[in-house]
Short mmCIF file of C-alpha atoms and ligand atoms in Angstrom, two decimals:
data_model
loop_
_atom_site.label_atom_id
_atom_site.label_comp_id
_atom_site.label_asym_id
_atom_site.label_seq_id
_atom_site.Cartn_x
_atom_site.Cartn_y
_atom_site.Cartn_z
CA UNK Y 1 21.11 2.78 24.56
CA UNK Y 2 23.19 1.72 21.29
CA UNK Y 3 25.82 -1.03 21.94
CA UNK Y 4 27.48 -4.11 20.81
CA UNK Y 5 24.11 -5.97 20.05
CA UNK Y 6 21.92 -3.23 18.43
CA UNK Y 7 20.05 -4.55 15.50
CA UNK Y 8 19.98 -1.66 13.01
CA UNK Y 9 17.06 -0.36 10.57
CA UNK Y 10 17.38 2.29 8.36
CA UNK Y 11 15.57 4.19 5.85
CA UNK Y 12 16.42 3.79 2.13
CA UNK Y 13 15.46 7.14 0.07
CA UNK Y 14 17.03 10.46 -1.45
CA UNK Y 15 16.06 13.18 -0.06
CA UNK Y 16 15.69 11.49 3.49
CA UNK Y 17 16.09 14.96 5.60
CA UNK Y 18 12.49 15.49 6.35
CA UNK Y 19 11.16 11.97 6.95
CA UNK Y 20 9.86 11.21 10.37
CA UNK Y 21 10.36 7.66 10.39
CA UNK Y 22 13.36 7.68 12.59
CA UNK Y 23 11.79 9.78 15.54
CA UNK Y 24 8.58 7.53 15.06
CA UNK Y 25 10.71 4.28 14.76
CA UNK Y 26 13.18 5.17 17.80
CA UNK Y 27 10.34 6.56 20.33
CA UNK Y 28 8.51 3.12 19.96
CA UNK Y 29 11.90 0.52 20.26
CA UNK Y 30 12.51 2.70 23.56
CA UNK Y 31 9.07 3.00 24.75
CA UNK Y 32 9.47 -1.32 24.52
CA UNK Y 33 12.80 -1.41 25.66
CA UNK Y 34 14.32 -3.06 21.97
CA UNK Y 35 17.50 -2.59 21.24
CA UNK Y 36 16.66 -1.65 17.87
CA UNK Y 37 17.99 1.45 16.11
CA UNK Y 38 17.03 3.23 13.05
CA UNK Y 39 18.47 5.55 10.94
CA UNK Y 40 18.04 7.52 7.79
CA UNK Y 41 20.58 6.94 4.93
CA UNK Y 42 20.67 9.55 1.93
CA UNK Y 43 21.50 6.36 -1.12
CA UNK Y 44 21.93 6.78 -4.63
CA UNK Y 45 23.22 3.85 -5.41
CA UNK Y 46 20.53 0.95 -4.71
CA UNK Y 47 22.03 -1.91 -5.17
CA UNK Y 48 25.26 -0.98 -2.97
CA UNK Y 49 22.72 -0.48 -0.31
CA UNK Y 50 21.15 -3.76 -0.26
CA UNK Y 51 24.67 -5.39 -0.70
CA UNK Y 52 25.73 -3.49 2.83
CA UNK Y 53 22.52 -4.85 4.23
CA UNK Y 54 23.28 -8.38 3.63
CA UNK Y 55 27.46 -7.52 4.68
CA UNK Y 56 26.44 -5.47 7.69
CA UNK Y 57 23.64 -7.64 8.83
CA UNK Y 58 21.10 -4.70 9.06
CA UNK Y 59 18.13 -6.06 10.16
CA UNK Y 60 15.44 -3.69 7.83
CA UNK Y 61 15.23 -1.22 5.27
CA UNK Y 62 11.70 1.40 4.90
CA UNK Y 63 12.73 2.23 1.52
CA UNK Y 64 10.86 5.58 0.12
CA UNK Y 65 11.65 7.93 -3.64
CA UNK Y 66 12.99 7.40 -5.87
CA UNK Y 67 13.88 3.29 -4.87
CA UNK Y 68 10.91 1.60 -4.42
CA UNK Y 69 10.79 -0.01 -7.62
CA UNK Y 70 14.17 -0.30 -8.02
CA UNK Y 71 14.99 -2.15 -5.01
CA UNK Y 72 13.02 -4.58 -6.27
CA UNK Y 73 14.95 -6.76 -8.04
CA UNK Y 74 17.85 -7.12 -5.89
CA UNK Y 75 15.91 -9.11 -3.23
CA UNK Y 76 15.84 -12.89 -2.99
CA UNK Y 77 11.68 -12.69 -2.70
CA UNK Y 78 8.65 -10.38 -2.30
CA UNK Y 79 5.49 -10.58 -0.76
CA UNK Y 80 2.66 -11.34 -3.92
CA UNK Y 81 0.50 -7.89 -3.01
CA UNK Y 82 3.84 -5.44 -3.07
CA UNK Y 83 4.81 -7.54 -6.34
CA UNK Y 84 1.24 -6.72 -7.84
CA UNK Y 85 1.44 -2.95 -6.73
CA UNK Y 86 5.12 -2.74 -8.28
CA UNK Y 87 6.94 -1.23 -5.29
CA UNK Y 88 8.39 -1.86 -1.75
CA UNK Y 89 8.77 0.07 0.67
CA UNK Y 90 10.05 -2.36 3.65
CA UNK Y 91 12.78 -5.40 3.41
CA UNK Y 92 13.22 -7.43 6.17
CA UNK Y 93 16.32 -9.21 6.67
CA UNK Y 94 16.26 -13.44 7.77
CA UNK Y 95 20.18 -14.00 8.18
CA UNK Y 96 20.78 -12.73 4.72
CA UNK Y 97 17.73 -13.67 3.41
CA UNK Y 98 16.14 -10.48 2.27
CA UNK Y 99 12.11 -10.14 1.99
CA UNK Y 100 10.17 -7.30 0.07
CA UNK Y 101 7.12 -6.21 1.49
CA UNK Y 102 4.95 -2.90 0.97
CA UNK Y 103 3.53 -1.39 3.77
CA UNK Y 104 1.56 1.48 2.65
CA UNK Y 105 -1.43 -0.95 1.27
CA UNK Y 106 -1.60 -2.42 5.03
CA UNK Y 107 -1.74 0.73 5.86
CA UNK Y 108 -4.62 2.08 4.39
CA UNK Y 109 -6.74 -1.08 5.22
CA UNK Y 110 -6.05 0.10 8.62
CA UNK Y 111 -6.75 3.30 8.16
CA UNK Y 112 -10.04 2.19 6.71
CA UNK Y 113 -11.20 -0.28 8.98
CA UNK Y 114 -12.53 1.16 12.01
CA UNK Y 115 -15.09 3.84 9.77
CA UNK Y 116 -15.83 1.49 7.11
CA UNK Y 117 -16.62 -1.57 5.50
CA UNK Y 118 -14.36 -2.07 2.16
CA UNK Y 119 -15.59 -5.65 0.26
CA UNK Y 120 -18.42 -4.22 -1.48
CA UNK Y 121 -18.24 -0.87 -0.81
CA UNK Y 122 -17.84 1.73 -4.03
CA UNK Y 123 -15.12 3.61 -3.64
CA UNK Y 124 -13.35 6.98 -5.97
CA UNK Y 125 -10.06 6.85 -5.79
CA UNK Y 126 -8.72 10.37 -7.23
CA UNK Y 127 -5.65 10.41 -9.03
CA UNK Y 128 -3.77 7.42 -10.71
CA UNK Y 129 -0.19 7.75 -9.42
CA UNK Y 130 2.38 5.42 -7.28
CA UNK Y 131 0.03 6.41 -4.27
CA UNK Y 132 -3.02 5.45 -6.36
CA UNK Y 133 -1.41 2.31 -7.14
CA UNK Y 134 -1.24 1.29 -3.24
CA UNK Y 135 -4.55 2.39 -2.50
CA UNK Y 136 -5.88 0.89 -5.44
CA UNK Y 137 -4.99 -2.67 -5.08
CA UNK Y 138 -5.30 -2.35 -1.01
CA UNK Y 139 -9.24 -2.21 -2.32
CA UNK Y 140 -9.09 -4.76 -4.39
CA UNK Y 141 -7.52 -6.87 -2.16
CA UNK Y 142 -10.28 -6.26 0.72
CA UNK Y 143 -13.06 -6.60 -2.27
CA UNK Y 144 -13.87 -2.98 -2.76
CA UNK Y 145 -15.51 -2.07 -5.52
CA UNK Y 146 -13.45 1.26 -7.45
CA UNK Y 147 -13.31 3.92 -9.72
CA UNK Y 148 -9.80 5.82 -10.59
CA UNK Y 149 -10.49 9.35 -11.68
CA UNK Y 150 -7.34 11.66 -12.92
CA UNK Y 151 -6.70 14.25 -14.60
CA UNK Y 152 -4.83 12.23 -17.20
CA UNK Y 153 -7.40 9.73 -17.65
CA UNK Y 154 -5.24 7.47 -19.90
CA UNK Y 155 -3.32 6.88 -16.47
CA UNK Y 156 -6.71 6.45 -15.03
CA UNK Y 157 -7.80 3.84 -17.46
CA UNK Y 158 -4.69 2.13 -17.57
CA UNK Y 159 -4.49 1.57 -13.63
CA UNK Y 160 -8.17 0.53 -13.77
CA UNK Y 161 -7.73 -1.75 -15.91
CA UNK Y 162 -4.68 -3.62 -14.04
CA UNK Y 163 -6.90 -3.50 -10.36
CA UNK Y 164 -10.15 -4.37 -12.27
CA UNK Y 165 -11.93 -0.95 -11.96
CA UNK Y 166 -13.58 1.84 -14.10
CA UNK Y 167 -10.97 4.86 -15.05
CA UNK Y 168 -12.23 8.47 -15.90
CA UNK Y 169 -11.27 11.69 -16.21
CA UNK Y 170 -11.11 14.53 -13.52
CA UNK Y 171 -14.08 16.02 -14.73
CA UNK Y 172 -16.46 13.21 -13.63
CA UNK Y 173 -15.79 14.24 -10.21
CA UNK Y 174 -19.61 15.05 -9.97
CA UNK Y 175 -20.19 11.49 -9.69
CA UNK Y 176 -18.32 11.06 -6.62
CA UNK Y 177 -21.53 11.55 -4.66
CA UNK Y 178 -22.30 8.15 -5.52
CA UNK Y 179 -19.59 6.71 -3.62
CA UNK Y 180 -19.31 5.41 -0.28
CA UNK Y 181 -15.77 6.52 0.06
CA UNK Y 182 -13.03 9.28 -1.54
CA UNK Y 183 -10.20 9.23 -1.16
CA UNK Y 184 -7.54 11.63 -2.73
CA UNK Y 185 -4.26 10.28 -3.48
CA UNK Y 186 -3.15 13.10 -5.82
CA UNK Y 187 -0.47 15.94 -4.26
CA UNK Y 188 -3.33 18.80 -4.59
CA UNK Y 189 -3.51 20.74 -1.51
CA UNK Y 190 0.06 19.76 0.52
CA UNK Y 191 2.31 22.00 1.67
CA UNK Y 192 3.32 24.90 0.72
CA UNK Y 193 0.04 24.70 -1.56
CA UNK Y 194 -2.43 24.31 1.19
CA UNK Y 195 -5.38 26.63 -0.04
CA UNK Y 196 -5.98 24.03 -2.74
CA UNK Y 197 -8.39 21.41 -3.24
CA UNK Y 198 -8.65 18.39 -5.49
CA UNK Y 199 -13.15 18.63 -5.76
CA UNK Y 200 -15.09 21.23 -4.86
CA UNK Y 201 -16.75 20.11 -1.62
CA UNK Y 202 -20.72 20.12 -3.35
CA UNK Y 203 -20.15 17.03 -4.72
CA UNK Y 204 -19.99 15.11 -1.20
CA UNK Y 205 -23.16 14.47 0.89
CA UNK Y 206 -23.07 14.06 4.70
CA UNK Y 207 -21.71 10.83 6.08
CA UNK Y 208 -19.61 9.61 3.37
CA UNK Y 209 -16.25 8.21 3.71
CA UNK Y 210 -13.58 10.67 2.64
CA UNK Y 211 -9.54 9.99 3.31
CA UNK Y 212 -6.69 12.20 1.91
CA UNK Y 213 -3.36 10.47 1.62
CA UNK Y 214 -1.70 13.67 2.12
CA UNK Y 215 -0.72 14.24 5.52
CA UNK Y 216 0.92 17.77 5.71
CA UNK Y 217 -0.77 19.47 6.80
CA UNK Y 218 -2.63 16.96 9.09
CA UNK Y 219 -5.53 18.46 7.97
CA UNK Y 220 -5.78 19.13 4.23
CA UNK Y 221 -8.36 21.66 2.77
CA UNK Y 222 -10.44 18.83 1.49
CA UNK Y 223 -10.77 17.33 4.55
CA UNK Y 224 -11.44 20.54 6.64
CA UNK Y 225 -14.10 20.84 3.75
CA UNK Y 226 -15.58 17.15 3.73
CA UNK Y 227 -16.18 17.58 7.95
CA UNK Y 228 -18.03 20.77 7.16
CA UNK Y 229 -20.35 19.12 5.13
CA UNK Y 230 -20.64 15.68 7.64
CA UNK Y 231 -18.23 13.68 5.94
CA UNK Y 232 -16.21 11.07 8.29
CA UNK Y 233 -12.76 12.38 7.36
CA UNK Y 234 -9.27 9.87 7.85
CA UNK Y 235 -6.53 12.22 8.33
CA UNK Y 236 -3.50 11.30 6.20
CA UNK Y 237 -0.96 10.40 8.88
CA UNK Y 238 -3.37 6.93 9.92
CA UNK Y 239 -1.93 5.54 6.75
CA UNK Y 240 1.44 6.73 7.41
CA UNK Y 241 1.38 5.70 10.76
CA UNK Y 242 -0.21 2.25 10.61
CA UNK Y 243 2.49 1.52 7.82
CA UNK Y 244 4.99 2.24 10.41
CA UNK Y 245 3.56 0.30 12.46
CA UNK Y 246 3.27 -3.01 10.26
CA UNK Y 247 7.53 -2.71 9.66
CA UNK Y 248 7.53 -2.53 12.74
CA UNK Y 249 6.24 -5.51 13.50
CA UNK Y 250 8.29 -6.97 10.67
CA UNK Y 251 10.71 -6.00 12.04
CA UNK Y 252 10.66 -6.78 15.19
CA UNK Y 253 8.52 -9.71 16.02
CA UNK Y 254 6.24 -7.47 18.96
CA UNK Y 255 2.99 -5.52 18.70
CA UNK Y 256 3.73 -1.72 18.05
CA UNK Y 257 2.86 1.02 20.96
CA UNK Y 258 0.96 2.48 18.04
CA UNK Y 259 -0.76 5.66 20.11
CA UNK Y 260 2.68 6.41 21.07
CA UNK Y 261 4.04 6.34 16.99
CA UNK Y 262 0.95 8.83 16.01
CA UNK Y 263 1.89 11.11 19.00
CA UNK Y 264 5.31 11.57 17.64
CA UNK Y 265 4.21 11.83 14.14
CA UNK Y 266 1.57 14.26 14.78
CA UNK Y 267 3.94 16.25 17.27
CA UNK Y 268 6.04 16.36 14.89
CA UNK Y 269 3.83 17.63 11.72
CA UNK Y 270 2.25 20.38 14.15
CA UNK Y 271 6.11 21.36 14.68
CA UNK Y 272 6.77 22.06 11.16
CA UNK Y 273 3.48 23.69 10.72
CA UNK Y 274 2.49 25.78 13.93
P1 LIG F 1 2.44 9.78 -6.25
O1 LIG F 1 3.52 8.68 -6.59
O2 LIG F 1 2.74 10.49 -5.17
O3 LIG F 1 1.11 9.46 -6.27
P2 LIG F 1 2.50 11.11 -9.29
O4 LIG F 1 3.06 10.37 -9.55
O5 LIG F 1 3.64 12.42 -9.11
O6 LIG F 1 2.86 11.05 -7.40
O7 LIG F 1 0.99 11.20 -8.78
C1 LIG F 1 0.62 12.64 -8.77
C2 LIG F 1 -1.22 12.61 -8.56
O8 LIG F 1 -1.77 13.43 -8.63
C3 LIG F 1 -1.43 11.71 -10.33
O9 LIG F 1 -2.49 11.36 -10.34
C4 LIG F 1 -1.68 13.80 -11.08
O10 LIG F 1 -2.42 13.74 -12.05
P3 LIG F 1 -1.52 13.59 -13.62
O11 LIG F 1 -1.41 12.03 -13.57
O12 LIG F 1 -2.68 13.81 -14.64
O13 LIG F 1 -0.65 14.08 -13.65
C5 LIG F 1 -2.27 14.31 -9.71
N1 LIG F 1 -1.63 15.92 -9.91
C6 LIG F 1 -1.09 17.02 -9.85
N2 LIG F 1 -0.90 17.55 -9.95
C7 LIG F 1 -2.09 18.20 -9.77
C8 LIG F 1 -3.05 18.94 -10.34
N3 LIG F 1 -3.05 19.76 -10.55
N4 LIG F 1 -4.45 18.51 -10.54
C9 LIG F 1 -5.27 17.25 -10.89
N5 LIG F 1 -4.11 16.17 -10.57
C10 LIG F 1 -2.95 16.89 -10.06
#
């Protein structure tokens, strides 16, 4: 039960009404009997929120749209990979000293590892937005090769240059059959447009590893068709859950009950789209 010694963590974003993080984190705190609570703060003034964190002794923030970049300048230290990605989604308050992390990239690595090596493997990333940045840096961090294909080719080229990879237009999608792993980071296929897909599945071949970072719906059309082609598919909710697992560990210092967290997220998403 929430009491005088309860440690508070919270999500800072706008909007936050549909986030699954409170359900996922609170279930995990409860499972391990930890005196923590996680709440969602709808925040316009991110500087004020960080000042509030210091003043109130809030233990941790999850940070989401639109504050992942803006929050950085108010922190005392930023993890080197988060700094390269240029976005912070997690803040840990160590007695008033605030350190920022990006757990998205670690969530991606943890989602890939059971299914594929990363070092020296050929990855094609579809899209060049904020999601693609975390994915591209994660793969480079672990020694994978990166090709980025995007509708707006300039964005693909500029991100590729930054991470040390190759950029091209989405029209080169035929080349994905050469890849070991294909990851969709675009918003194509997300609810409510669940009938859309970013690439024609004809370009995929069996035993390729295919991932979508979209988690709503749980299985996008892209993943469904990839599975039908005989690919190994990794749903986007894995990255969501595993980045949340890392956040939990940063705030509490103990291993997260990941199976429970996964079950909470899957149940939540299934309820939203019966
Ligand atoms: P996020 O930060 O979530 O990645 P974003 O920055 O808006 O979101 O990026 C969305 C990505 O989806 C971009 O790569 C975008 O392509 P553009 O850079 O050309 O805009 C891609 N995207 C969105 N709708 C698309 C569509 N209908 N076809 C192809 N790509 C699309």
